[in-house]
PDB file of C-alpha atoms and ligand atoms in Angstrom:
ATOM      1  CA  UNK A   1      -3.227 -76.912  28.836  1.00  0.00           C
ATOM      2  CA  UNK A   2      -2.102 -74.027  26.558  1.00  0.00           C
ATOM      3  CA  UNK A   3       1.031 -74.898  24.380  1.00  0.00           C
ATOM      4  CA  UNK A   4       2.631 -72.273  22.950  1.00  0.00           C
ATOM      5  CA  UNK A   5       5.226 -72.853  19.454  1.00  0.00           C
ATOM      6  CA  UNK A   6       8.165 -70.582  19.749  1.00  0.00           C
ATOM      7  CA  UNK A   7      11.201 -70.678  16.917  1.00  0.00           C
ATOM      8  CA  UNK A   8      13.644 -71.055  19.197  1.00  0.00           C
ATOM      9  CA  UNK A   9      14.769 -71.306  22.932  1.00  0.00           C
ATOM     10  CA  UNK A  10      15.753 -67.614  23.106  1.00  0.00           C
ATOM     11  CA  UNK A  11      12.176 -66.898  22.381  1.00  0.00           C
ATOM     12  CA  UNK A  12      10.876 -69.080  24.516  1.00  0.00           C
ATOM     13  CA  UNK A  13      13.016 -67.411  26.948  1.00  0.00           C
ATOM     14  CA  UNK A  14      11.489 -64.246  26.145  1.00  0.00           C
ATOM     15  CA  UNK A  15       7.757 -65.387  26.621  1.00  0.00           C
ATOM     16  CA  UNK A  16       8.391 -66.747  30.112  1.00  0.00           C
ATOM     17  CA  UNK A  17      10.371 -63.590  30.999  1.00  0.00           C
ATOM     18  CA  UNK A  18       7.499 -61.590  29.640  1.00  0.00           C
ATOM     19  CA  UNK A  19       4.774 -63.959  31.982  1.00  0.00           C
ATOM     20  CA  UNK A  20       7.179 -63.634  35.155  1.00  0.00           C
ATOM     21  CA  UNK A  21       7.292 -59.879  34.834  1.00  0.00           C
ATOM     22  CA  UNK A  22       3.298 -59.815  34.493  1.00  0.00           C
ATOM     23  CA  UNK A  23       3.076 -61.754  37.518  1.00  0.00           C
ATOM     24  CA  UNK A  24       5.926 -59.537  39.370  1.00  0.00           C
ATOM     25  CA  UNK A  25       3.512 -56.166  38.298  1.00  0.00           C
ATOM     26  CA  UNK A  26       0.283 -57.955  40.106  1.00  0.00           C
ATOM     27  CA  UNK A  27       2.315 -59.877  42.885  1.00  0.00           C
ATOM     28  CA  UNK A  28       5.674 -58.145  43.682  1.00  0.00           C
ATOM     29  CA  UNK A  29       6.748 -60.870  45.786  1.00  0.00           C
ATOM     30  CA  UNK A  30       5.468 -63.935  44.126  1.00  0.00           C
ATOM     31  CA  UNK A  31       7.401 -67.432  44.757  1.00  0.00           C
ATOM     32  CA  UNK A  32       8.761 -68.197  41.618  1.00  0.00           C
ATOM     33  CA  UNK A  33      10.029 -71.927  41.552  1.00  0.00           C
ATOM     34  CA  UNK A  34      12.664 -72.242  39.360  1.00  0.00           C
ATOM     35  CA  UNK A  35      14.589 -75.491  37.777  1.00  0.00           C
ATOM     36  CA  UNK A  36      17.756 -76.035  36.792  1.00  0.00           C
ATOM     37  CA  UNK A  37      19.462 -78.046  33.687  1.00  0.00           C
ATOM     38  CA  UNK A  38      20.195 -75.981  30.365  1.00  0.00           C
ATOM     39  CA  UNK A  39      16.885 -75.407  29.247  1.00  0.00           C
ATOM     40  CA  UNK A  40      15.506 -73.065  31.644  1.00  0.00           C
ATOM     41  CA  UNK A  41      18.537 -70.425  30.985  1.00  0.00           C
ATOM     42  CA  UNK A  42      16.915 -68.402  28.428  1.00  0.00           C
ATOM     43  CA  UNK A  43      14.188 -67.483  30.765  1.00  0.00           C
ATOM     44  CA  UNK A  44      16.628 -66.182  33.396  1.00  0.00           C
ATOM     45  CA  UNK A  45      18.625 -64.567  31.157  1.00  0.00           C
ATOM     46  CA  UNK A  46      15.751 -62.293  29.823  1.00  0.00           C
ATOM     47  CA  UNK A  47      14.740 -61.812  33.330  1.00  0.00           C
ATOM     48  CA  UNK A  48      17.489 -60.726  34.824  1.00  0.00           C
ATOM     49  CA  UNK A  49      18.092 -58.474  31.198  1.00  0.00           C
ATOM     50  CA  UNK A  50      14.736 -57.247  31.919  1.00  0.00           C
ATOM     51  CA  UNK A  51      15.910 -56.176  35.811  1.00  0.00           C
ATOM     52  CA  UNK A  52      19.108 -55.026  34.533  1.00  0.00           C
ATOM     53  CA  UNK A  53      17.622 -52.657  32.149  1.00  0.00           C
ATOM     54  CA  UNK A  54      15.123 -51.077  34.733  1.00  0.00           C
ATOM     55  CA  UNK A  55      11.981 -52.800  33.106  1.00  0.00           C
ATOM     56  CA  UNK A  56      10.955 -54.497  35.787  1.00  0.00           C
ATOM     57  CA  UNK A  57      11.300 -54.519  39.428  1.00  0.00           C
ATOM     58  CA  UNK A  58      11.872 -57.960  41.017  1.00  0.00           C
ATOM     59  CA  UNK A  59      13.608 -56.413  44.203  1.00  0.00           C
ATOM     60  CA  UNK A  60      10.733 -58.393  46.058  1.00  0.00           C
ATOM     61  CA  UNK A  61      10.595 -61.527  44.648  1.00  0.00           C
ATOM     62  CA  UNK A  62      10.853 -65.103  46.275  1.00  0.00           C
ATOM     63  CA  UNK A  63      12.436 -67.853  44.968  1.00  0.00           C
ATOM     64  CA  UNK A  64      11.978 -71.694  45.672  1.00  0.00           C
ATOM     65  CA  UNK A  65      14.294 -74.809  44.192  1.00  0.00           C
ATOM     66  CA  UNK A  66      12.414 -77.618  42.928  1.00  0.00           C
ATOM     67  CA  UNK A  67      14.818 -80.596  43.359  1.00  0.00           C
ATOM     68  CA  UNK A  68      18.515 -80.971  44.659  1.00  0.00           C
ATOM     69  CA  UNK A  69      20.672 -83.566  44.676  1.00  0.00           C
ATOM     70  CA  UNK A  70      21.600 -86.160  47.950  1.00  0.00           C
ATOM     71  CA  UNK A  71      24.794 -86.150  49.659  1.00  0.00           C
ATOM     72  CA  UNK A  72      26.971 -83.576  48.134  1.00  0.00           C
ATOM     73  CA  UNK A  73      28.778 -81.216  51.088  1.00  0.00           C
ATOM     74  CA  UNK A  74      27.348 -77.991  51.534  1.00  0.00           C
ATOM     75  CA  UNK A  75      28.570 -75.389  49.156  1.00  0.00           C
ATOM     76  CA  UNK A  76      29.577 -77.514  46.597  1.00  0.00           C
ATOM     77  CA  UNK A  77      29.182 -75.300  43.077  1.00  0.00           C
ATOM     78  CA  UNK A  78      27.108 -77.977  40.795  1.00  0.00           C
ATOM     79  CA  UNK A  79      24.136 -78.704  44.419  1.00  0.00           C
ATOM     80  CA  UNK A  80      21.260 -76.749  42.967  1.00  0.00           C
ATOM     81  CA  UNK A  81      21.595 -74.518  45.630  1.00  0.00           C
ATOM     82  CA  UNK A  82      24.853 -73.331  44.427  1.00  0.00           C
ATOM     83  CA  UNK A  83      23.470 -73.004  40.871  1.00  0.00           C
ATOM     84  CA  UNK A  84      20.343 -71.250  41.275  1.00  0.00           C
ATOM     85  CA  UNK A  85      21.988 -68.776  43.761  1.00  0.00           C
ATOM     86  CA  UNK A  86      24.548 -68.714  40.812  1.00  0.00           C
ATOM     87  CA  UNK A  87      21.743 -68.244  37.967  1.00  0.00           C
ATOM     88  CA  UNK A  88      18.763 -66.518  39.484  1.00  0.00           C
ATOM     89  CA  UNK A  89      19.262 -65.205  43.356  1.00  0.00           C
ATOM     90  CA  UNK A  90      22.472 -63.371  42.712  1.00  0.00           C
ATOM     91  CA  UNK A  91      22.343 -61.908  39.245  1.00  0.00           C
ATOM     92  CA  UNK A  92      18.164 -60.612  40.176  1.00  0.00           C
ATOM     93  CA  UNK A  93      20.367 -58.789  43.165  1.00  0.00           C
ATOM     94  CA  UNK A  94      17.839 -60.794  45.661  1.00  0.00           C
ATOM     95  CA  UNK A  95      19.559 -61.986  49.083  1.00  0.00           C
ATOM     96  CA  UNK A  96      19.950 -65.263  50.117  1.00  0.00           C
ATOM     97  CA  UNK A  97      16.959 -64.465  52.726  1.00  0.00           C
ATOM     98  CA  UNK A  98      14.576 -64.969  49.380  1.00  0.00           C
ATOM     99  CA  UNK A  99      15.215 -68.002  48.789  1.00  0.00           C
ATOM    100  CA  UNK A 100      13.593 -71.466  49.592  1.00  0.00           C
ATOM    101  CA  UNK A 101      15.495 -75.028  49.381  1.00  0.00           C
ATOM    102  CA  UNK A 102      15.417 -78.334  50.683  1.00  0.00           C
ATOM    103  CA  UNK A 103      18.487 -79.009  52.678  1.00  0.00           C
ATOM    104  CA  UNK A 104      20.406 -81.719  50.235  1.00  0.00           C
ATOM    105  CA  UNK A 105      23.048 -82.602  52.934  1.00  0.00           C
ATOM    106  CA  UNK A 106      20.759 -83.323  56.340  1.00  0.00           C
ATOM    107  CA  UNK A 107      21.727 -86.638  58.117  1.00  0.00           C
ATOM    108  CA  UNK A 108      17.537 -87.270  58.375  1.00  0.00           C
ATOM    109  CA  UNK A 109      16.956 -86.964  54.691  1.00  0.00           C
ATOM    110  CA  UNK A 110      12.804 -87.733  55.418  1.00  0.00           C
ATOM    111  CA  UNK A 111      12.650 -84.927  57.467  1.00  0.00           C
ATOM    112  CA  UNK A 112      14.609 -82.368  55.532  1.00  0.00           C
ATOM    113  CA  UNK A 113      11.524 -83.450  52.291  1.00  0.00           C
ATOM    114  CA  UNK A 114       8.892 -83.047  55.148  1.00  0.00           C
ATOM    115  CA  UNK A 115      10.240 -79.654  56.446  1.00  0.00           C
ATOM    116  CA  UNK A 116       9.977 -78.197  52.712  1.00  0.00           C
ATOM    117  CA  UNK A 117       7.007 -79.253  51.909  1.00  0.00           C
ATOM    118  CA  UNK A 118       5.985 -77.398  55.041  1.00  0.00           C
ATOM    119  CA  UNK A 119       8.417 -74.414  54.419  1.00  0.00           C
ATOM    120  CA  UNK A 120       6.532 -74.221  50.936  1.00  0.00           C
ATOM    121  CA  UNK A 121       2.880 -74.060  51.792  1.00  0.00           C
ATOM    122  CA  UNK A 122       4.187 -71.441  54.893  1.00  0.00           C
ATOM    123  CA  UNK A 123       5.566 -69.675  52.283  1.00  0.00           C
ATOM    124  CA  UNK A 124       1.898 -69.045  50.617  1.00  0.00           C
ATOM    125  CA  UNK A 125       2.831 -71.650  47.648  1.00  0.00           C
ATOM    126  CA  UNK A 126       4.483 -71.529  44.651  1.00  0.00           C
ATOM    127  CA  UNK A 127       2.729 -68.437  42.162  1.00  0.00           C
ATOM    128  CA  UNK A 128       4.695 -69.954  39.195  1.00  0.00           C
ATOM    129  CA  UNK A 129       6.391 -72.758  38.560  1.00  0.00           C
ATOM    130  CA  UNK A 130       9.437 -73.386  36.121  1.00  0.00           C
ATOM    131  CA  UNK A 131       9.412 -76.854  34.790  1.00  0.00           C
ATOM    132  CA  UNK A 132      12.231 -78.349  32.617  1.00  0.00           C
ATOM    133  CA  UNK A 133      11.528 -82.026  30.845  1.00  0.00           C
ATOM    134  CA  UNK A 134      13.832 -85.413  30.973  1.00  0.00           C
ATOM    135  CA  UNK A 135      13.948 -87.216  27.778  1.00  0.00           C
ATOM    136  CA  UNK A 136      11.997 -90.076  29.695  1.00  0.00           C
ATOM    137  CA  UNK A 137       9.178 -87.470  30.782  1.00  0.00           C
ATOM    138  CA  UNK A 138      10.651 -86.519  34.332  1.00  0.00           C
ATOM    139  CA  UNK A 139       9.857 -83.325  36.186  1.00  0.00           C
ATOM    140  CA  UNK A 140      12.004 -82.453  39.013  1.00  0.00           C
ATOM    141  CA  UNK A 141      13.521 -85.383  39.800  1.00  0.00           C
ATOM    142  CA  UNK A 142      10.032 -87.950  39.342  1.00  0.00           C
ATOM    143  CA  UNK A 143      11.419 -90.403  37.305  1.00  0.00           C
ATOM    144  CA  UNK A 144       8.977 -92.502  35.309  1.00  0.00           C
ATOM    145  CA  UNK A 145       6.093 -93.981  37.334  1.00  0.00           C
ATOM    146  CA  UNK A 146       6.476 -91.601  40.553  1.00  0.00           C
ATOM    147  CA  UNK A 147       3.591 -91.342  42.184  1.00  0.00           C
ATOM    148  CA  UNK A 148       1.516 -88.554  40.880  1.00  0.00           C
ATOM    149  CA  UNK A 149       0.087 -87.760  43.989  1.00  0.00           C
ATOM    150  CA  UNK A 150       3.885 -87.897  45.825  1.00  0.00           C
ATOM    151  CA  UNK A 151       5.222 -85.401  48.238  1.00  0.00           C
ATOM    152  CA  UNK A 152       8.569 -84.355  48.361  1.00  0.00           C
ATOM    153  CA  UNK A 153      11.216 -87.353  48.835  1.00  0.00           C
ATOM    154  CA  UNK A 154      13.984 -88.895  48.240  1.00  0.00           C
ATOM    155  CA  UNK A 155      14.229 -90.596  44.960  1.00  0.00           C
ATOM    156  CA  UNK A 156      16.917 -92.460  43.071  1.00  0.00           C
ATOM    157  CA  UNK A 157      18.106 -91.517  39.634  1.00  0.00           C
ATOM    158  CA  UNK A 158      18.367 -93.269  36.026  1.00  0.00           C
ATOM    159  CA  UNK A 159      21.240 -94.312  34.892  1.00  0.00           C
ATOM    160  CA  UNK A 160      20.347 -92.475  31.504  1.00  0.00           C
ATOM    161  CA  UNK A 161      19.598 -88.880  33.924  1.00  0.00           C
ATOM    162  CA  UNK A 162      22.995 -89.582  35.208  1.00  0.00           C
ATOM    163  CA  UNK A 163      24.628 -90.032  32.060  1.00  0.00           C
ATOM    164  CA  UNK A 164      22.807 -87.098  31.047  1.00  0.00           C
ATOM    165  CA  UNK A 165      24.121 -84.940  34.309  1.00  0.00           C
ATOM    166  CA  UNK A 166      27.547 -85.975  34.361  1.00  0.00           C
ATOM    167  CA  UNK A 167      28.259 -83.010  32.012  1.00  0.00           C
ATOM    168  CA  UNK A 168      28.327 -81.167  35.116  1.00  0.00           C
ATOM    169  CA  UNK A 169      30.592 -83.110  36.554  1.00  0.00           C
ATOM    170  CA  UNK A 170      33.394 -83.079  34.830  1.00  0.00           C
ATOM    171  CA  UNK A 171      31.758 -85.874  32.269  1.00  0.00           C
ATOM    172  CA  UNK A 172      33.082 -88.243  35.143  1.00  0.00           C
ATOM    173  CA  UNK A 173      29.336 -90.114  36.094  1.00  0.00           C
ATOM    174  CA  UNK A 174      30.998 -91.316  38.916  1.00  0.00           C
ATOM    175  CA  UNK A 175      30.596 -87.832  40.488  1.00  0.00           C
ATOM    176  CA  UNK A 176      26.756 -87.809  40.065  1.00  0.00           C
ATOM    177  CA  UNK A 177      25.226 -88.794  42.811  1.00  0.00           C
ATOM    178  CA  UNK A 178      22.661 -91.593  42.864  1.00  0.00           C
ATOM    179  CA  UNK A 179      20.382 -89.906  44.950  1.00  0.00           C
ATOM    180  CA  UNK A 180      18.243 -86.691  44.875  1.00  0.00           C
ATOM    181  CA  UNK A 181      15.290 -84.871  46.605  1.00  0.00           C
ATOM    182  CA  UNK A 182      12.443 -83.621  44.427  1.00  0.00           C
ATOM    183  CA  UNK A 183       9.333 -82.012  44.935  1.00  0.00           C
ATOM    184  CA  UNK A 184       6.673 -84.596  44.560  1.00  0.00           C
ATOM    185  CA  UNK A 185       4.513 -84.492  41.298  1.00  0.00           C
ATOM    186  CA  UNK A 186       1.716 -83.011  43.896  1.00  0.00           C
ATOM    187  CA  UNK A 187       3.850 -80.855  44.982  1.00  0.00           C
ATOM    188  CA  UNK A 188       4.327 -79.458  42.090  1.00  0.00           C
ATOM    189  CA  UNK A 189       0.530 -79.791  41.564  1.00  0.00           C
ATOM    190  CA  UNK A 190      -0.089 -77.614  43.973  1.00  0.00           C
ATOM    191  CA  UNK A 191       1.929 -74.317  42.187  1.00  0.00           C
ATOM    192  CA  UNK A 192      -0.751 -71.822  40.997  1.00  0.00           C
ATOM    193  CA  UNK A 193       0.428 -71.610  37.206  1.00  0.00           C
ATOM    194  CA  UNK A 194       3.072 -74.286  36.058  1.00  0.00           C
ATOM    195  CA  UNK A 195       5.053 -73.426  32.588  1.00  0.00           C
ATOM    196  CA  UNK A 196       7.369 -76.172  31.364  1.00  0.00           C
ATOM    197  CA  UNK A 197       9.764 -74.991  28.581  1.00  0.00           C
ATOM    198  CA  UNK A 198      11.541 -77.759  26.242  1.00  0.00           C
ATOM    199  CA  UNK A 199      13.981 -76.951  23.539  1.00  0.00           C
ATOM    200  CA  UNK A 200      15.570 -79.777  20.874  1.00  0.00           C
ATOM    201  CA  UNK A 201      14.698 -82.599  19.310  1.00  0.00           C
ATOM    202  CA  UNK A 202      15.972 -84.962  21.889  1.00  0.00           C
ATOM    203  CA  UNK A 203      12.571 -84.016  23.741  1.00  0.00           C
ATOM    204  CA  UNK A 204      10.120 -84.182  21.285  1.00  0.00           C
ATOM    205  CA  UNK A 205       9.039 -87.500  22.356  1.00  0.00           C
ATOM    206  CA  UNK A 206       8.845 -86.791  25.538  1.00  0.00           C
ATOM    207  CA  UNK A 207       6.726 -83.727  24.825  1.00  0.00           C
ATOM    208  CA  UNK A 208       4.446 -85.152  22.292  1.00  0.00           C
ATOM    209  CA  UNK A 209       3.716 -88.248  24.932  1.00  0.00           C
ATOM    210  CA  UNK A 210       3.083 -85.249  27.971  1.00  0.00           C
ATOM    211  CA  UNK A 211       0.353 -83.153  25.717  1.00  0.00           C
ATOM    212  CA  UNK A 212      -1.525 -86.188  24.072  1.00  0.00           C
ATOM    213  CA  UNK A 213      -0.721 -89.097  25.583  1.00  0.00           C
ATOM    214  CA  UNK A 214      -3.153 -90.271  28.520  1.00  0.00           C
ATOM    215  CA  UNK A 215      -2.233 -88.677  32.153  1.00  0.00           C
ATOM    216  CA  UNK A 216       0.199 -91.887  33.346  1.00  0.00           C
ATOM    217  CA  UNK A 217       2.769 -92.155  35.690  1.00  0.00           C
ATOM    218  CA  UNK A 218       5.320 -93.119  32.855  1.00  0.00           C
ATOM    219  CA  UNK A 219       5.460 -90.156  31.439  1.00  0.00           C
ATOM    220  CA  UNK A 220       5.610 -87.860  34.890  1.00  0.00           C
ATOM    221  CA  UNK A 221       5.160 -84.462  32.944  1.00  0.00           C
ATOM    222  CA  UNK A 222       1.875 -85.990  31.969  1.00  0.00           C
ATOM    223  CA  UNK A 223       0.467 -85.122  34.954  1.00  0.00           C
ATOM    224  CA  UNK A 224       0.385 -81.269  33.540  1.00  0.00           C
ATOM    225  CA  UNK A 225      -2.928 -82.271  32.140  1.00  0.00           C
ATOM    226  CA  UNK A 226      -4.411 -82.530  35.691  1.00  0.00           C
ATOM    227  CA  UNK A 227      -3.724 -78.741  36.344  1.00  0.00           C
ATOM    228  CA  UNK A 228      -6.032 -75.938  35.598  1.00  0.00           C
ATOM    229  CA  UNK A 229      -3.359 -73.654  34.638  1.00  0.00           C
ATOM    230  CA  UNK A 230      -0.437 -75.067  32.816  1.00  0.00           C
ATOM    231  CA  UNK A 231       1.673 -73.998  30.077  1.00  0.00           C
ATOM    232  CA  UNK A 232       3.953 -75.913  27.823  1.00  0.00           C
ATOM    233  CA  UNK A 233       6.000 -73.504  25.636  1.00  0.00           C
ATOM    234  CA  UNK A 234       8.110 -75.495  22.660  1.00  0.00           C
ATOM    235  CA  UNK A 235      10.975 -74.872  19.925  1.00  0.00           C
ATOM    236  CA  UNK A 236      10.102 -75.613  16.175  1.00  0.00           C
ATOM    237  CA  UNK A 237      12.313 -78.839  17.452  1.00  0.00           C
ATOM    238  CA  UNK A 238      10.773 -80.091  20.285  1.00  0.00           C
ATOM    239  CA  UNK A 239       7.554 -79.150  18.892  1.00  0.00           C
ATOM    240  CA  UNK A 240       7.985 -81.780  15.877  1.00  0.00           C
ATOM    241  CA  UNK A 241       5.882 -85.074  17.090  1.00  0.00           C
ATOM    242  CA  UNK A 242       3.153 -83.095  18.109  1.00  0.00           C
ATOM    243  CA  UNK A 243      -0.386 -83.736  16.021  1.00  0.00           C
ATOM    244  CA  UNK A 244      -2.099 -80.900  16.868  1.00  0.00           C
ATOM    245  CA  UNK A 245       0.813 -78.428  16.203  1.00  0.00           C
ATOM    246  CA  UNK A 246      -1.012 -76.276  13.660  1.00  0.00           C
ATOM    247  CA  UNK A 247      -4.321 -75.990  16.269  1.00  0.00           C
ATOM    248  CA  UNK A 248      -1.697 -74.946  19.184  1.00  0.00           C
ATOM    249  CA  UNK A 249      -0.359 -72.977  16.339  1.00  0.00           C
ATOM    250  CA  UNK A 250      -3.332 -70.940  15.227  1.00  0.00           C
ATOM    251  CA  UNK A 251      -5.108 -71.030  19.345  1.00  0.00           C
ATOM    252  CA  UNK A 252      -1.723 -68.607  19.850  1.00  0.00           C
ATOM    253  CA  UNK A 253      -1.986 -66.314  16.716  1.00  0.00           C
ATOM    254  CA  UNK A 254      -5.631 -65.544  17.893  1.00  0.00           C
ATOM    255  CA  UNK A 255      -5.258 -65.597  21.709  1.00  0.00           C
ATOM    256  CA  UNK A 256      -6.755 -62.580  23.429  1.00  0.00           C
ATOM    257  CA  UNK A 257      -3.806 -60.105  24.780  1.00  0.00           C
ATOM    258  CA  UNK A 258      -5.534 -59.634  27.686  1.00  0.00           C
ATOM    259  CA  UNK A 259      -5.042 -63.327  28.802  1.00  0.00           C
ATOM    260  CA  UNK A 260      -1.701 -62.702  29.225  1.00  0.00           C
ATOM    261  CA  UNK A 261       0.297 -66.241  29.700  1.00  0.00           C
TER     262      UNK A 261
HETATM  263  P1  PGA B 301      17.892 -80.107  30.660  1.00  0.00           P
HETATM  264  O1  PGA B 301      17.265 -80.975  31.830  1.00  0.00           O
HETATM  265  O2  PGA B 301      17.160 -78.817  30.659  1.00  0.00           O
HETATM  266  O3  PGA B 301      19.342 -79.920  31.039  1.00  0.00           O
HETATM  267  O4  PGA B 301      17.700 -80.893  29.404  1.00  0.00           O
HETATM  268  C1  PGA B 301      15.876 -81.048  31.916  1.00  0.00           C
HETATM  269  C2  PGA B 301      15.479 -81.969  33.044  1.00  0.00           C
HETATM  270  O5  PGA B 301      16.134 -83.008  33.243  1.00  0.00           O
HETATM  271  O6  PGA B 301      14.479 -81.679  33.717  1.00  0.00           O
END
């Protein structure tokens, strides 16, 4: 696991951007999975500043949701599918035709997890995955102690992720629903390169517990440690629990340019 110390989220922004459009160069029509929440905005927004300024060329990208939430009609503006459309499809000028979701509104829920799984690996896989963090460790939706070898399924929601979400809902809870579909923690496994981005103190525990605690269902985002390629970029903030800050510190000041991220 490479984790990279950034000053701030806009610069952690930048250094996904900068991955992404690597990848684009080699791959021009890599899956990207993308999450949603505030964190991840920085990253789209030097992405799509990157497109808009003729950069780089993501006219062939794919992009695939990670988690949405159970219940809510189609359409409505805070399903994930409304917000990354909103986010990432639209302003990247990429048709709805690129893009990969579960359905978050099917009557057989089961079946709608089964058929993206399958719609996923048909897909050729996720090339790199977006991860966000929940102050209890979450990715996706895999609250603590999902399985880490789980597909993707319904799960329920904490209270405190509620509480935490009802900011998009008009900071009414009542509006969040209790259910959700998330790609399982092997799911997500199964992404070629997975880069998790987490900005503020509020997360520092959750980071310090994901990069040197032991791999344990508790703390889902541990489960980064099992892949072979997995990045975990960090604000000063987020970064401040962390023992070995000044090793991931000076491994980054003398990494090789050619590694890229
Ligand atoms: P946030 O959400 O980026 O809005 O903090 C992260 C998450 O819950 O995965």
């Amino acid at each position: 696991m490479e984790v990279i110390i950034v000053p701030d989220a806009r610069a952690g922004g930048e250094v996904i951007a900068n991955g992404i459009a690597d990848l684009l160069w080699r791959k021009p029509d890599a899956l990207l999975g993308v999450a949603t929440g505030s964190t991840p905005l920085p990253i789209y927004e030097a992405l799509i500043a990157k497109v808009q300024g003729g950069s780089l060329d993501a006219s062939r990208a794919r992009v695939a949701q990670l988690d949405e939430y159970v219940g809510l009609p189609a359409g409505h503006p805070e399903s994930y599918r409304s917000t990354v459309l909103r986010q990432v499809v639209e302003p990247l000028g990429l048709s709805e035709d690129a893009f990969l979701g579960p359905d978050g509104s099917a009557q057989d829920v089961q079946a709608a997890c089964t058929a993206y799984d399958r719609a996923l690996a048909a897909a050729g896989g996720v090339d790199l995955q977006i991860l966000g963090i929940g102050t209890d460790g979450h990715i996706g939706f895999n609250e603590p102690c999902s399985s880490l070898a789980s597909r993707t399924r319904i799960k329920t929601l904490t209270e405190q992720t509620r509480i935490d979400n009802a900011r998009f809902f008009d900071n009414d809870i009542d509006q969040v629903p209790h259910h959700v579909i998330t790609q399982g923690i092997g799911t997500i496994l199964e992404a070629r390169h997975l880069v998790l981005l987490a900005t503020g103190e509020g997360k520092a525990d959750a980071v310090a517990a994901t990069v040197e605690g032991p791999v344990a269902a508790l703390i889902p985002a541990s489960a980064l440690q099992l892949h072979p390629h997995a990045t975990v970029v960090v604000d000063e903030a987020a970064a401040s629990k962390l023992k070995l800050a000044d090793y991931f510190r000076h491994t980054y000041a003398n990494k090789p340019s050619w590694q890229g991220l």
